[in-house]
GROMACS .gro file of C-alpha atoms in nm:
model
  188
    1VAL     CA    1   1.011   1.994   2.251
    2TYR     CA    2   0.750   2.250   2.123
    3SER     CA    3   0.677   2.457   2.432
    4ILE     CA    4   0.808   2.565   2.762
    5LYS     CA    5   0.605   2.781   2.997
    6GLU     CA    6   0.681   2.883   3.351
    7THR     CA    7   0.360   2.923   3.609
    8SER     CA    8   0.346   3.190   3.848
    9ASP     CA    9   0.415   2.892   4.152
   10GLY     CA   10   0.767   2.867   3.975
   11ASN     CA   11   0.664   2.530   3.781
   12THR     CA   12   0.813   2.496   3.430
   13TRP     CA   13   0.576   2.324   3.185
   14ILE     CA   14   0.719   2.133   2.883
   15GLY     CA   15   0.528   2.019   2.611
   16THR     CA   16   0.656   1.783   2.357
   17ARG     CA   17   0.563   1.602   2.044
   18GLY     CA   18   0.398   1.283   2.101
   19LYS     CA   19   0.509   1.255   2.494
   20GLY     CA   20   0.233   1.503   2.634
   21ILE     CA   21   0.392   1.736   2.921
   22TYR     CA   22   0.664   1.690   3.115
   23CYS     CA   23   0.743   1.818   3.494
   24ILE     CA   24   0.387   1.846   3.618
   25GLU     CA   25   0.321   1.635   3.930
   26GLY     CA   26  -0.041   1.546   3.954
   27LEU     CA   27  -0.124   1.601   3.578
   28THR     CA   28  -0.214   1.328   3.351
   29PHE     CA   29  -0.176   1.458   2.978
   30LYS     CA   30   0.034   1.184   2.808
   31ASP     CA   31   0.102   1.080   2.461
   32ARG     CA   32  -0.007   1.396   2.311
   33ASN     CA   33   0.130   1.671   2.080
   34VAL     CA   34   0.147   1.952   2.287
   35PHE     CA   35   0.228   2.262   2.028
   36PHE     CA   36   0.124   2.556   2.277
   37PHE     CA   37   0.090   2.689   2.621
   38PHE     CA   38  -0.100   2.987   2.691
   39PHE     CA   39  -0.215   3.171   3.020
   40ASP     CA   40  -0.552   3.373   3.029
   41ARG     CA   41  -0.623   3.653   3.252
   42LYS     CA   42  -0.777   3.412   3.522
   43GLY     CA   43  -0.446   3.186   3.547
   44ARG     CA   44  -0.589   2.895   3.349
   45MET     CA   45  -0.350   2.721   3.107
   46TRP     CA   46  -0.477   2.692   2.763
   47ILE     CA   47  -0.295   2.366   2.586
   48GLY     CA   48  -0.305   2.386   2.228
   49THR     CA   49  -0.258   2.025   2.080
   50TYR     CA   50  -0.188   1.870   1.734
   51GLY     CA   51  -0.490   1.639   1.681
   52ASP     CA   52  -0.649   1.651   2.038
   53GLY     CA   53  -0.785   2.011   1.993
   54VAL     CA   54  -0.726   2.262   2.323
   55SER     CA   55  -0.742   2.189   2.678
   56ILE     CA   56  -0.802   2.435   2.962
   57VAL     CA   57  -0.604   2.333   3.278
   58TRP     CA   58  -0.678   2.477   3.613
   59LYS     CA   59  -0.576   2.382   3.983
   60GLN     CA   60  -0.822   2.394   4.259
   61ASN     CA   61  -0.701   2.249   4.612
   62LYS     CA   62  -0.407   2.074   4.445
   63ILE     CA   63  -0.600   1.909   4.187
   64TYR     CA   64  -0.579   1.994   3.837
   65ASN     CA   65  -0.900   1.962   3.645
   66ILE     CA   66  -0.910   1.947   3.253
   67ARG     CA   67  -1.156   2.058   2.984
   68ASN     CA   68  -1.123   1.962   2.633
   69ILE     CA   69  -1.277   2.138   2.327
   70PHE     CA   70  -1.281   2.089   1.960
   71CYS     CA   71  -1.096   1.743   2.026
   72ASP     CA   72  -1.343   1.587   1.727
   73SER     CA   73  -1.334   1.873   1.486
   74VAL     CA   74  -1.151   1.778   1.187
   75GLY     CA   75  -0.865   2.072   1.130
   76THR     CA   76  -0.996   2.264   1.436
   77ASN     CA   77  -0.840   1.986   1.667
   78GLU     CA   78  -0.498   2.054   1.535
   79VAL     CA   79  -0.402   2.380   1.729
   80ARG     CA   80  -0.082   2.555   1.587
   81CYS     CA   81  -0.090   2.890   1.778
   82ILE     CA   82  -0.277   3.089   2.052
   83LYS     CA   83  -0.257   3.472   2.130
   84LYS     CA   84  -0.445   3.680   2.337
   85ASP     CA   85  -0.586   4.022   2.239
   86THR     CA   86  -0.621   4.336   2.465
   87ASN     CA   87  -0.981   4.246   2.558
   88GLY     CA   88  -0.882   3.913   2.686
   89TRP     CA   89  -1.017   3.744   2.407
   90ILE     CA   90  -0.833   3.448   2.266
   91TRP     CA   91  -0.722   3.400   1.864
   92MET     CA   92  -0.641   3.034   1.786
   93GLY     CA   93  -0.479   2.911   1.484
   94THR     CA   94  -0.549   2.567   1.374
   95THR     CA   95  -0.514   2.358   1.005
   96GLY     CA   96  -0.890   2.411   0.969
   97GLY     CA   97  -0.885   2.810   1.005
   98LEU     CA   98  -0.915   3.073   1.274
   99ILE     CA   99  -1.146   3.068   1.603
  100VAL     CA  100  -1.153   3.376   1.795
  101PHE     CA  101  -1.349   3.352   2.150
  102ASN     CA  102  -1.418   3.496   2.516
  103PRO     CA  103  -1.246   3.249   2.722
  104ASP     CA  104  -1.503   3.256   2.995
  105LYS     CA  105  -1.806   3.213   2.751
  106LEU     CA  106  -1.639   2.928   2.580
  107ILE     CA  107  -1.564   2.732   2.890
  108THR     CA  108  -1.939   2.750   2.976
  109ASN     CA  109  -2.060   2.711   2.625
  110THR     CA  110  -1.846   2.533   2.345
  111SER     CA  111  -2.040   2.690   2.066
  112ALA     CA  112  -1.951   3.046   2.177
  113TYR     CA  113  -1.698   3.148   1.923
  114TYR     CA  114  -1.642   3.294   1.597
  115SER     CA  115  -1.485   3.091   1.311
  116TYR     CA  116  -1.295   3.252   1.045
  117LYS     CA  117  -1.050   3.152   0.720
  118LYS     CA  118  -1.223   2.813   0.713
  119GLY     CA  119  -0.976   2.545   0.501
  120TYR     CA  120  -0.669   2.763   0.588
  121GLU     CA  121  -0.390   2.665   0.790
  122ILE     CA  122  -0.283   2.903   1.025
  123HIS     CA  123   0.100   2.890   1.144
  124ASP     CA  124   0.120   3.182   1.342
  125ILE     CA  125  -0.109   3.516   1.467
  126MET     CA  126   0.071   3.832   1.596
  127ILE     CA  127  -0.121   4.124   1.741
  128ASP     CA  128   0.094   4.447   1.663
  129ASN     CA  129   0.070   4.779   1.906
  130LYS     CA  130  -0.215   4.886   1.684
  131ASN     CA  131  -0.428   4.588   1.766
  132GLN     CA  132  -0.426   4.461   1.423
  133VAL     CA  133  -0.406   4.098   1.389
  134TRP     CA  134  -0.172   3.948   1.145
  135LEU     CA  135  -0.206   3.566   1.046
  136THR     CA  136   0.053   3.347   0.824
  137LEU     CA  137  -0.118   3.105   0.616
  138PRO     CA  138   0.138   2.903   0.446
  139GLY     CA  139   0.089   2.893   0.053
  140GLU     CA  140  -0.117   3.203   0.087
  141GLY     CA  141   0.090   3.470   0.251
  142ILE     CA  142  -0.028   3.681   0.543
  143CYS     CA  143  -0.372   3.823   0.623
  144MET     CA  144  -0.448   4.089   0.839
  145THR     CA  145  -0.766   4.216   1.019
  146ASN     CA  146  -0.874   4.425   1.347
  147PHE     CA  147  -1.125   4.395   1.618
  148SER     CA  148  -1.204   4.744   1.678
  149LYS     CA  149  -1.566   4.693   1.537
  150GLY     CA  150  -1.609   4.347   1.738
  151TYR     CA  151  -1.556   4.016   1.661
  152ASP     CA  152  -1.865   3.881   1.490
  153ASN     CA  153  -1.788   4.011   1.137
  154LEU     CA  154  -1.403   4.041   1.101
  155LYS     CA  155  -1.281   4.149   0.743
  156PHE     CA  156  -0.912   4.049   0.621
  157ARG     CA  157  -0.684   4.195   0.388
  158GLN     CA  158  -0.463   3.936   0.218
  159TYR     CA  159  -0.088   4.026   0.141
  160ASN     CA  160   0.082   3.752  -0.105
  161GLN     CA  161   0.345   3.779  -0.404
  162SER     CA  162   0.082   3.957  -0.601
  163ASN     CA  163   0.100   4.262  -0.372
  164GLY     CA  164   0.474   4.270  -0.245
  165LEU     CA  165   0.544   3.915  -0.046
  166ILE     CA  166   0.869   3.760  -0.175
  167ASN     CA  167   0.694   3.435  -0.150
  168ASN     CA  168   0.367   3.272  -0.008
  169MET     CA  169   0.504   3.022   0.203
  170THR     CA  170   0.486   3.226   0.510
  171GLN     CA  171   0.569   3.047   0.873
  172SER     CA  172   0.586   3.321   1.135
  173ILE     CA  173   0.574   3.703   1.204
  174ILE     CA  174   0.683   3.929   1.460
  175GLU     CA  175   0.635   4.309   1.514
  176ASP     CA  176   0.946   4.544   1.385
  177LYS     CA  177   0.867   4.697   1.095
  178ILE     CA  178   0.663   4.433   0.974
  179PHE     CA  179   0.867   4.214   0.772
  180LYS     CA  180   0.736   3.880   0.660
  181ILE     CA  181   0.935   3.557   0.690
  182SER     CA  182   0.863   3.276   0.432
  183HIS     CA  183   1.062   2.946   0.337
  184PHE     CA  184   1.263   3.180   0.061
  185GLY     CA  185   1.353   3.494   0.271
  186ILE     CA  186   1.264   3.817   0.394
  187SER     CA  187   1.024   4.083   0.260
  188PRO     CA  188   0.945   4.447   0.396
   0.00000   0.00000   0.00000
């Protein structure tokens, strides 16, 4: 089990490695590696898979509709994490980099996204209370950006062993006093 999410109607979705989704009557989503579930502002479920891209699921008249995106894109079809910022934009970390998009625009135009950190594997994304976006890049440390000037030209600041991390093998990040967690310990 990689992800568990309760929906507004009280159903519990369970995402698994290799077995798809459990506990959803009427939804066929088997034999997939489901890493992450996420609801957008309109109640659509975004499902991040490892190998099958991202799927958007919404219920209409008791029937689940599914739209798959990034299925055939090597690297971006392996979704590790998904977060929503204060503007409702979605940040998706993949084994091929970072993808940032407005969900309403991406659904109607699958080319309506920005791609950053191409070739880098992103395991976690955290958006702090100052709207700074932090990414963990295993083997490379952590990087940070913000979207105060828009999404089309993000600049990133890298943090690694050369400027204070205990180790570059970062896996996860949470907001506290911004401690960085790696395979070998925690750095302030």
